[in-house]
C-alpha positions as a Python dict, from the first residue, in 0.01 Angstrom:
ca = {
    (1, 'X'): (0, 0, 0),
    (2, 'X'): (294, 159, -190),
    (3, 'X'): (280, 237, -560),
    (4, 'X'): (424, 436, -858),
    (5, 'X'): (242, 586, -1098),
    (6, 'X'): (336, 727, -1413),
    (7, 'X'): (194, 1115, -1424),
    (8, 'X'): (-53, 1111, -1761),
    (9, 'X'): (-390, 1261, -1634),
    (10, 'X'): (-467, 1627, -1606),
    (11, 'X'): (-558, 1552, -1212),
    (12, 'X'): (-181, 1395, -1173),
    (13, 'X'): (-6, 1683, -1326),
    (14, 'X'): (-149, 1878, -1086),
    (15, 'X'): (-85, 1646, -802),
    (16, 'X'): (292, 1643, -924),
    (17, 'X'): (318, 2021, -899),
    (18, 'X'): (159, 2051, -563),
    (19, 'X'): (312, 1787, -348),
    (20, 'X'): (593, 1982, -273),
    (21, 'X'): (377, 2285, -204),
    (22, 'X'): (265, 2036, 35),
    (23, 'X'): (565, 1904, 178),
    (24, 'X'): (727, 2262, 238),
    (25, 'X'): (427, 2412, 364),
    (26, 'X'): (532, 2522, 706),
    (27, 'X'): (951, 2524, 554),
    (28, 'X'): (1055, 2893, 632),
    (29, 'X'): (1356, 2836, 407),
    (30, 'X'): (1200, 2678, 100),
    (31, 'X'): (1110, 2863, -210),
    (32, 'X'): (889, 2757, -486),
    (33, 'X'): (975, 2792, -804),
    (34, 'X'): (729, 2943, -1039),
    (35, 'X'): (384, 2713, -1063),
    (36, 'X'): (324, 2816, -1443),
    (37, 'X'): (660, 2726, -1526),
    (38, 'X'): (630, 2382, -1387),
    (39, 'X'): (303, 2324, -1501),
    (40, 'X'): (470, 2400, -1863),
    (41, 'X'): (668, 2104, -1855),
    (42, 'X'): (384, 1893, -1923),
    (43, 'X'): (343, 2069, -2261),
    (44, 'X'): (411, 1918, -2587),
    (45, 'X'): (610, 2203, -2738),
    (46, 'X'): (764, 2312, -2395),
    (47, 'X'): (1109, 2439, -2487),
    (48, 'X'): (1312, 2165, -2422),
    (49, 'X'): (1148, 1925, -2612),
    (50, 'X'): (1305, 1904, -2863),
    (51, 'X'): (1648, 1793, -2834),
    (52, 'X'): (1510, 1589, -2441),
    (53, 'X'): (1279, 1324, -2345),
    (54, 'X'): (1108, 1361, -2003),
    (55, 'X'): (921, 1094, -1751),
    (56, 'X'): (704, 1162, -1447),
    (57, 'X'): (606, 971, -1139),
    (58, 'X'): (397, 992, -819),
    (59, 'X'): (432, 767, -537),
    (60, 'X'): (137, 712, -372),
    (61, 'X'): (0, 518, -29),
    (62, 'X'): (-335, 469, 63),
    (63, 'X'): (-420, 721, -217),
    (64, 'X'): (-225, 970, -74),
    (65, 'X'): (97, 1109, -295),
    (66, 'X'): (396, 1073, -77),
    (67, 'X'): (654, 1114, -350),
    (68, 'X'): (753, 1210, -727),
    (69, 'X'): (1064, 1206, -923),
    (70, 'X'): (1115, 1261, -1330),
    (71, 'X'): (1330, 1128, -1552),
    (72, 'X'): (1506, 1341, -1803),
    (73, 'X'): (1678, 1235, -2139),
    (74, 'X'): (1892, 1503, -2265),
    (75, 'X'): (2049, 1401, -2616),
    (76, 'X'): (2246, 1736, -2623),
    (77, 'X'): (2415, 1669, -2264),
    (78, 'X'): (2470, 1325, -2377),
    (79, 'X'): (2626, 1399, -2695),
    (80, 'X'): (2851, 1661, -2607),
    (81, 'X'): (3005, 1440, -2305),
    (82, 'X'): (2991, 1140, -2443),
    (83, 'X'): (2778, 988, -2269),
    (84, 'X'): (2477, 730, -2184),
    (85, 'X'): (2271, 888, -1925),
    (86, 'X'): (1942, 968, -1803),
    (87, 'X'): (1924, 1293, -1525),
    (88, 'X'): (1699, 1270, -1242),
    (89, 'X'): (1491, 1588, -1133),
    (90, 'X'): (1212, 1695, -958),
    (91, 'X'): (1246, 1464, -669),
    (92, 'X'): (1075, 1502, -376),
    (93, 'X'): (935, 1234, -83),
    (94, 'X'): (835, 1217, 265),
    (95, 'X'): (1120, 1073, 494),
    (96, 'X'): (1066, 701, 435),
    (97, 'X'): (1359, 484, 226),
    (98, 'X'): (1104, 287, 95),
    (99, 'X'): (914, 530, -154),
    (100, 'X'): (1259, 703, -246),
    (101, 'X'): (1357, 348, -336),
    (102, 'X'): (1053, 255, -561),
    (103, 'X'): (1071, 629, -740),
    (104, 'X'): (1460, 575, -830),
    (105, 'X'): (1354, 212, -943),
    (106, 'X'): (1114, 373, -1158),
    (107, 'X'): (1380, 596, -1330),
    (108, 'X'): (1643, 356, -1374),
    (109, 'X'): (1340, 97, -1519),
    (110, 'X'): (1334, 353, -1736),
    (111, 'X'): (1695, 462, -1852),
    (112, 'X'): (1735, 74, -1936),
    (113, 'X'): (1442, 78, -2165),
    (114, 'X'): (1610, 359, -2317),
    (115, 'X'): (1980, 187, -2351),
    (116, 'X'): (2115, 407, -2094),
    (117, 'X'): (2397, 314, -1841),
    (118, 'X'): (2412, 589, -1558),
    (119, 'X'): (2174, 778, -1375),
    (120, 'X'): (2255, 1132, -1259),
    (121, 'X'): (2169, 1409, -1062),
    (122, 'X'): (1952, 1603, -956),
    (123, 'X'): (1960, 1795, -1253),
    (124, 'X'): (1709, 1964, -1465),
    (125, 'X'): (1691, 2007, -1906),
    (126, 'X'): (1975, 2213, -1829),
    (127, 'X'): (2226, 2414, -1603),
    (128, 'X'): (1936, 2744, -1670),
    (129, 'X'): (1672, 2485, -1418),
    (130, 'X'): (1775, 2406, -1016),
    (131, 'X'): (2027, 2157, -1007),
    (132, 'X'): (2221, 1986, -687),
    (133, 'X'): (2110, 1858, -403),
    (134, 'X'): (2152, 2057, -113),
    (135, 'X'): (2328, 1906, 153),
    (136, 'X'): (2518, 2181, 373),
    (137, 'X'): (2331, 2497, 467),
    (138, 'X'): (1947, 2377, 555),
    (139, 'X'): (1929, 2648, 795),
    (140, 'X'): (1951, 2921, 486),
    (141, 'X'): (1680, 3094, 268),
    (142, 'X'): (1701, 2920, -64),
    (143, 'X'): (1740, 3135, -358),
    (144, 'X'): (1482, 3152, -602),
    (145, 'X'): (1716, 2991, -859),
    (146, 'X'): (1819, 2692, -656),
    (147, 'X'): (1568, 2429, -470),
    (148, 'X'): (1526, 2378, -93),
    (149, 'X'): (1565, 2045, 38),
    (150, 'X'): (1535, 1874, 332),
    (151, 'X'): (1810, 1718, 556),
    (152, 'X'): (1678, 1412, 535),
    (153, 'X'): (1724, 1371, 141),
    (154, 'X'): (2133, 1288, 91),
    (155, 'X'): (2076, 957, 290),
    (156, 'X'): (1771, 858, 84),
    (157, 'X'): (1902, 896, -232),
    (158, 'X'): (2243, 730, -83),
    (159, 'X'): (2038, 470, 36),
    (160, 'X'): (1943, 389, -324),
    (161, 'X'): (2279, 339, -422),
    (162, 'X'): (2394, 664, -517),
    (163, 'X'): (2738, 844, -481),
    (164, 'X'): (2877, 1179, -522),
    (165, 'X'): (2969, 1284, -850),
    (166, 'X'): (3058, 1639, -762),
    (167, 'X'): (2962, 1929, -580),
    (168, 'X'): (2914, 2262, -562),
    (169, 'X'): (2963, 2559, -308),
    (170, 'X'): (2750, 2896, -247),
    (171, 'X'): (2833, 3194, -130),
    (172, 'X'): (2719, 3513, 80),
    (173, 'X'): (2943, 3804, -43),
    (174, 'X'): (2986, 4151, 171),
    (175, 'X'): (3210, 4410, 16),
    (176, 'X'): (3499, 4453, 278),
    (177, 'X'): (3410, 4693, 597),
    (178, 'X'): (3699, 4914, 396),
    (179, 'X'): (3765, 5029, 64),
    (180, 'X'): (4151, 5052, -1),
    (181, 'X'): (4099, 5146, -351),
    (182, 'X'): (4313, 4816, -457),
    (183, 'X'): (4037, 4656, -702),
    (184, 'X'): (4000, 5008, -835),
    (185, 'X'): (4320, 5112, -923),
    (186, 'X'): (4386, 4720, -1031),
    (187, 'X'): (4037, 4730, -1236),
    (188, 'X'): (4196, 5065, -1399),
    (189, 'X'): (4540, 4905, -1508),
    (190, 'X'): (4339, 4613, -1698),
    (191, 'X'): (4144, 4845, -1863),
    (192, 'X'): (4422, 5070, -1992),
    (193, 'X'): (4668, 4780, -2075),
    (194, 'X'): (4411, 4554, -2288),
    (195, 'X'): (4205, 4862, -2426),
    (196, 'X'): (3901, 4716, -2253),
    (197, 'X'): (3578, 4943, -2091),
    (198, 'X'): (3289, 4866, -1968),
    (199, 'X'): (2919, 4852, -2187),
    (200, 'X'): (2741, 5179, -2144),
    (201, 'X'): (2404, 5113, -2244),
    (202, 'X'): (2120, 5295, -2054),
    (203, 'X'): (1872, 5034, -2017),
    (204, 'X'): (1797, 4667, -2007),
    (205, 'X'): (1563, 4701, -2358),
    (206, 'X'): (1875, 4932, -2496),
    (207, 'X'): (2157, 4631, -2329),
    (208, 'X'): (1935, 4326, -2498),
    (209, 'X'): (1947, 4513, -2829),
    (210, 'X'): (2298, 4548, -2861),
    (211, 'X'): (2415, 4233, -2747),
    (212, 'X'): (2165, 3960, -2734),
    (213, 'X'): (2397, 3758, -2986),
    (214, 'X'): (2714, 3772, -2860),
    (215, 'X'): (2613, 3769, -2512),
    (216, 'X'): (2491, 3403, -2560),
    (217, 'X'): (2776, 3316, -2763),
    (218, 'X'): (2997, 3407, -2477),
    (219, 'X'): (2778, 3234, -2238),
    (220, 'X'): (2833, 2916, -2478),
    (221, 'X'): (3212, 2948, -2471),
    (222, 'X'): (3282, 3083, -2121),
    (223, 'X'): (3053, 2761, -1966),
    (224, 'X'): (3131, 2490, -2243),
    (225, 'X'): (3350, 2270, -2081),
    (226, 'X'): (3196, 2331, -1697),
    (227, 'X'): (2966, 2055, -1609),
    (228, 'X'): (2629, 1938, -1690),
    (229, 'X'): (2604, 2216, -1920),
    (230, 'X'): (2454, 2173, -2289),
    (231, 'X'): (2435, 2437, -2582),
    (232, 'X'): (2138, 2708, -2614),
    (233, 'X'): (1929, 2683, -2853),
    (234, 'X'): (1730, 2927, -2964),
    (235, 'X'): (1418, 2850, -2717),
    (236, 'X'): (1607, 2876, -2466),
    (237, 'X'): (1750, 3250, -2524),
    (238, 'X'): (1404, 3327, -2613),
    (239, 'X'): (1295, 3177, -2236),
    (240, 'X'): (1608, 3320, -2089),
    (241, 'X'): (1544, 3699, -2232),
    (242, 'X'): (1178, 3688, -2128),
    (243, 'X'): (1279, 3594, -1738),
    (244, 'X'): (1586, 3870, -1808),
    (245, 'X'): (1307, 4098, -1937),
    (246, 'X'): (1102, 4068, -1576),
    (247, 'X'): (1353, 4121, -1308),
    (248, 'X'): (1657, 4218, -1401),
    (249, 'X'): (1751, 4599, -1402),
    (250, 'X'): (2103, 4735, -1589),
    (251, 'X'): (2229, 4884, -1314),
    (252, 'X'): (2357, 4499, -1185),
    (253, 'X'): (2474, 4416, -1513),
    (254, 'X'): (2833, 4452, -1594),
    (255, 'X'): (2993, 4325, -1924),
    (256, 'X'): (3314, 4408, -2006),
    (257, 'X'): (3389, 4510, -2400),
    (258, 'X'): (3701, 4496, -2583),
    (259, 'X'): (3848, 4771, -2839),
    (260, 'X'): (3563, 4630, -3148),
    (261, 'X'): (3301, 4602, -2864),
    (262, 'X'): (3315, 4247, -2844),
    (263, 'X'): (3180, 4117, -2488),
    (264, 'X'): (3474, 3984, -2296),
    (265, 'X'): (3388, 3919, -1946),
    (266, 'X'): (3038, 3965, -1776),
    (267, 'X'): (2858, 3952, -1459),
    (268, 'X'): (2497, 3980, -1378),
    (269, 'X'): (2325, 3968, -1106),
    (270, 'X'): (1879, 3926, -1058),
    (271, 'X'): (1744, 4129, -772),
    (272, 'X'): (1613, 3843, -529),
    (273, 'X'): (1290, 3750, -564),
    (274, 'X'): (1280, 3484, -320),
    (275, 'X'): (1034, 3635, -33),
    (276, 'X'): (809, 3766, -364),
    (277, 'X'): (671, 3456, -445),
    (278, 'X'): (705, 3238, -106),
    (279, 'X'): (415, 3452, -20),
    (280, 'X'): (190, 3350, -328),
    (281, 'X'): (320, 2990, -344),
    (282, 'X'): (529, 3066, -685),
    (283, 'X'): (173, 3166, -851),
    (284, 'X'): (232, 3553, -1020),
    (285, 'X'): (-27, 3721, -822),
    (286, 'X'): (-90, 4096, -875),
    (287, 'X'): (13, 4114, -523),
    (288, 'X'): (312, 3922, -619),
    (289, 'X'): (417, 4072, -884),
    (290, 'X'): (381, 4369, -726),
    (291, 'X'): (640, 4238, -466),
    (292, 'X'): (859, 4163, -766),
    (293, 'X'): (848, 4487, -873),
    (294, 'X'): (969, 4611, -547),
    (295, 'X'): (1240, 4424, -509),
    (296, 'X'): (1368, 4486, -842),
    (297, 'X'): (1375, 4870, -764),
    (298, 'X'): (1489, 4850, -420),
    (299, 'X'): (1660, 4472, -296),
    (300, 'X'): (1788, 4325, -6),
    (301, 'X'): (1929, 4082, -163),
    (302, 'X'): (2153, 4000, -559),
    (303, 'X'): (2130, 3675, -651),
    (304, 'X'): (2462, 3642, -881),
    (305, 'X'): (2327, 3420, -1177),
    (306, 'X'): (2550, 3437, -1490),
    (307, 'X'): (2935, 3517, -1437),
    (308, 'X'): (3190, 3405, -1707),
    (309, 'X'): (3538, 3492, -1907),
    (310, 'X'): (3650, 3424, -2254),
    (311, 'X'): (3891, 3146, -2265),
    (312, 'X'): (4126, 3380, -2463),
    (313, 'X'): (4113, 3655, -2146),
    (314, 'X'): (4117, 3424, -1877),
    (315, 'X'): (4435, 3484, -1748),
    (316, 'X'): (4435, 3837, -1811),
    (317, 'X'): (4306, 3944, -1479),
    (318, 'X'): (3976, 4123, -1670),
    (319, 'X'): (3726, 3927, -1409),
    (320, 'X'): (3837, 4241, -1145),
    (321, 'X'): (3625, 4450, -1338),
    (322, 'X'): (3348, 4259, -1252),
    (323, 'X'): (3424, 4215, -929),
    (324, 'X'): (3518, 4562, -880),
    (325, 'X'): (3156, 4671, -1047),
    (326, 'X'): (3000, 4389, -830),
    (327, 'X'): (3195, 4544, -459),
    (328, 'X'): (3067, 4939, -598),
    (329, 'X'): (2693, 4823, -643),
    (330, 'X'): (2684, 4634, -306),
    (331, 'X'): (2867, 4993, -180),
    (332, 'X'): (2659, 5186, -322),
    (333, 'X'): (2332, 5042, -328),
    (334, 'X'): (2200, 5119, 73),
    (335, 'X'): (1909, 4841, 30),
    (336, 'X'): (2095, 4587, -32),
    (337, 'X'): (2275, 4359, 251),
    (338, 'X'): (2457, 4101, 70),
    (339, 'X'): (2505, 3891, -287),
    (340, 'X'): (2429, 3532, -297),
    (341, 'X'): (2677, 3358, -566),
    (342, 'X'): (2390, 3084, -641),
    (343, 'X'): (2650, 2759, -756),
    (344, 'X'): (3024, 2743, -835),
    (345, 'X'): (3147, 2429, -840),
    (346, 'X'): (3426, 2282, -596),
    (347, 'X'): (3672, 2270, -850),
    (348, 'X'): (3643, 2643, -968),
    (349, 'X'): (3931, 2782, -766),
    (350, 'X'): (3956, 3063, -957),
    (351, 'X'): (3596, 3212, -931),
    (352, 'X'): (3622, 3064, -542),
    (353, 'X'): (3923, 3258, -511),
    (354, 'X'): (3801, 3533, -609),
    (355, 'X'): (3494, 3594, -344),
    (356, 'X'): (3725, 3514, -49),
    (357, 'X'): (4036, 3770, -188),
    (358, 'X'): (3829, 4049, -328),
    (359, 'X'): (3549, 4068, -65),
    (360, 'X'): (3402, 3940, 273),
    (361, 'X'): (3266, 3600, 170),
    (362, 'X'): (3180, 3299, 375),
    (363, 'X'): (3109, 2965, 185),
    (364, 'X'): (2751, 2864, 353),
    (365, 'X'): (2572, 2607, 127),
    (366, 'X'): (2718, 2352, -58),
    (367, 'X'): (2510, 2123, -317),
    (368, 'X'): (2585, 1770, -435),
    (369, 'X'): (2517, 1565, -803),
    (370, 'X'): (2495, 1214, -777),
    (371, 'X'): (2562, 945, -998),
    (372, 'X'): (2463, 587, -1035),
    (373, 'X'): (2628, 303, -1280),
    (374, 'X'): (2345, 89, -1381),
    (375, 'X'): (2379, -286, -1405),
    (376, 'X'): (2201, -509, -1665),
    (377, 'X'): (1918, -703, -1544),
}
């Protein structure tokens, strides 16, 4: 017998957490994301808290969980778009219509009880969680920033009554087989006619000191009007610089200054940690971390996390000098074999652009949001 459960007991949290551990188990392509980090979700002063509301469910049959979902209502998303919705996350079932059906029913119970009138996603507290639904691409490695699903997953959710909303597109970047010098000499010429350079600081400690402030304020403007995406607030810098802290290393950060050292344009990319912690199950072993720590030094693969422009520079052509920077680390660097753009939506021609003219990309994932209008019952 089929039934939902909302996740309150110590022994369900867990059982929410591990079912996908579960379900994955023998996926070669599926990568957890860190089990500490989900289990913090269940916390009362977990980060998000307070400006969202957050639901979980289990399905189970015969005792056995065969599904989960949650439910997220994020006041900040809502009242920047204008909007009544609740996001969808988390979601995860065996291949049978029937339990995705009951977990959405679940949600959507619960985004009426709340006054709301869509339900979207998946989509996480905000853009800095996995988001999409993967839908193109099942035969690639997932990046530690995105989630792994199964093929299976687009028609049970469609089957609910869901429809596209928009998508987005990932890439695998190769600098070209030769250098003609073009991005360089172009990279120059922006730099002399806008008085721009590029941030010298020696270290990641030495980089967070100096810009920590502005470099969030130009995450806030360069991302404010792109989708799904909702203001920092302070927790979440705090979160966001203790991740940064972990894996990143200077030497694949590029920001671009302008003559009074304001940040401009930046790019940085996080030394894939993807194969670290498939091995431990997302659980920071010493043995994983030590992984970590060898893949930050030496990787085989960038995962391309934060890129973004000032509105004022945009169509200054200053986004060269990051992909110039990127194209001379990917040179340079022997260990590494390609860049992985993580998610740039459809509709970003520019940034699109941009891989394919400047570099040997091929467009190998693609992700979907969905969105549901909810009728009164």
């Amino acid at each position: 017998m089929l039934k939902v459960c909302e996740v309150i007991t110590k022994q369900q949290r867990k059982e929410f957490v591990d079912f996908p551990l579960r379900l994955y188990k023998d996926c070669p392509q599926f990568v957890p994301p860190l089990y500490s980090d989900e289990m913090a979700v269940f916390k009362k002063d977990y980060v998000y808290y307070d400006t969202c509301e957050a639901i979980f469910y289990l399905a189970y049959e015969d005792d056995r969980v065969v599904g989960r979902i949650s439910g997220i209502l994020q006041r900040s998303s809502n009242e920047k778009w204008g909007q009544k919705r609740i996001r969808f996350t988390r979601f995860d079932s065996i291949n049978d219509p029937k339990v995705a059906r009951a977990l959405f029913e679940a949600v959507e119970a619960w985004a009426r009880s709340k006054g709301m009138e869509e339900v979207v996603g998946p989509l996480g507290f905000s853009d800095l969680e996995r988001e999409g639904l993967l839908i193109e691409g099942f035969e690639h490695l997932s990046t530690f920033e995105e989630q792994y699903s199964y093929d299976y997953y687009p028609g049970l959710i469609e089957g609910c009554g869901y429809e596209k909303e928009i998508d987005w597109v990932e890439s695998m970047v190769r600098p070209r087989a030769e250098d003609d010098g073009k991005m360089a000499r172009m990279s120059e010429l922006i730099a002399k006619r806008y008085k721009l350079r590029l941030d010298d600081s020696k270290s990641t400690g030495e980089f967070i000191r100096r810009y920590k402030d502005s470099f969030f304020a130009l995450i806030d403007q360069a991302y404010n009007e792109i989708y799904g995406t909702v203001p920092f607030t302070r927790g979440m810098r705090d979160m966001l610089l203790s991740n940064f802290r972990l894996i990143v290393r200077k030497e694949f950060v590029t920001v671009v200054l302008d003559e009074n050292n304001k940040p401009v344009c930046f790019g940085a990319c996080f030394p894939s940690i993807a194969k670290a912690v498939q091995k431990s199950r997302g659980r920071l072993t010493p043995a994983c971390l030590f992984r970590i720590l060898r893949e930050r030094k030496n990787p085989e693969i960038l995962d391309l996390a934060l890129i973004g422009v000032d509105s004022a520079w945009e169509n200054k052509g200053v986004s060269v000098m990051i992909a110039h920077s990127l194209d001379q680390i990917l040179r340079n660097k022997k260990s590494i074999q390609w860049a992985e753009t993580n998610l740039n939506l459809e509709t970003n021609y520019p940034i699109r652009n941009l891989w394919k003219q400047r570099f040997d990309a091929v467009e190998h994932k693609r992700r979907r949001s969905y969105v549901k209008r909810l009728t009164e019952e």
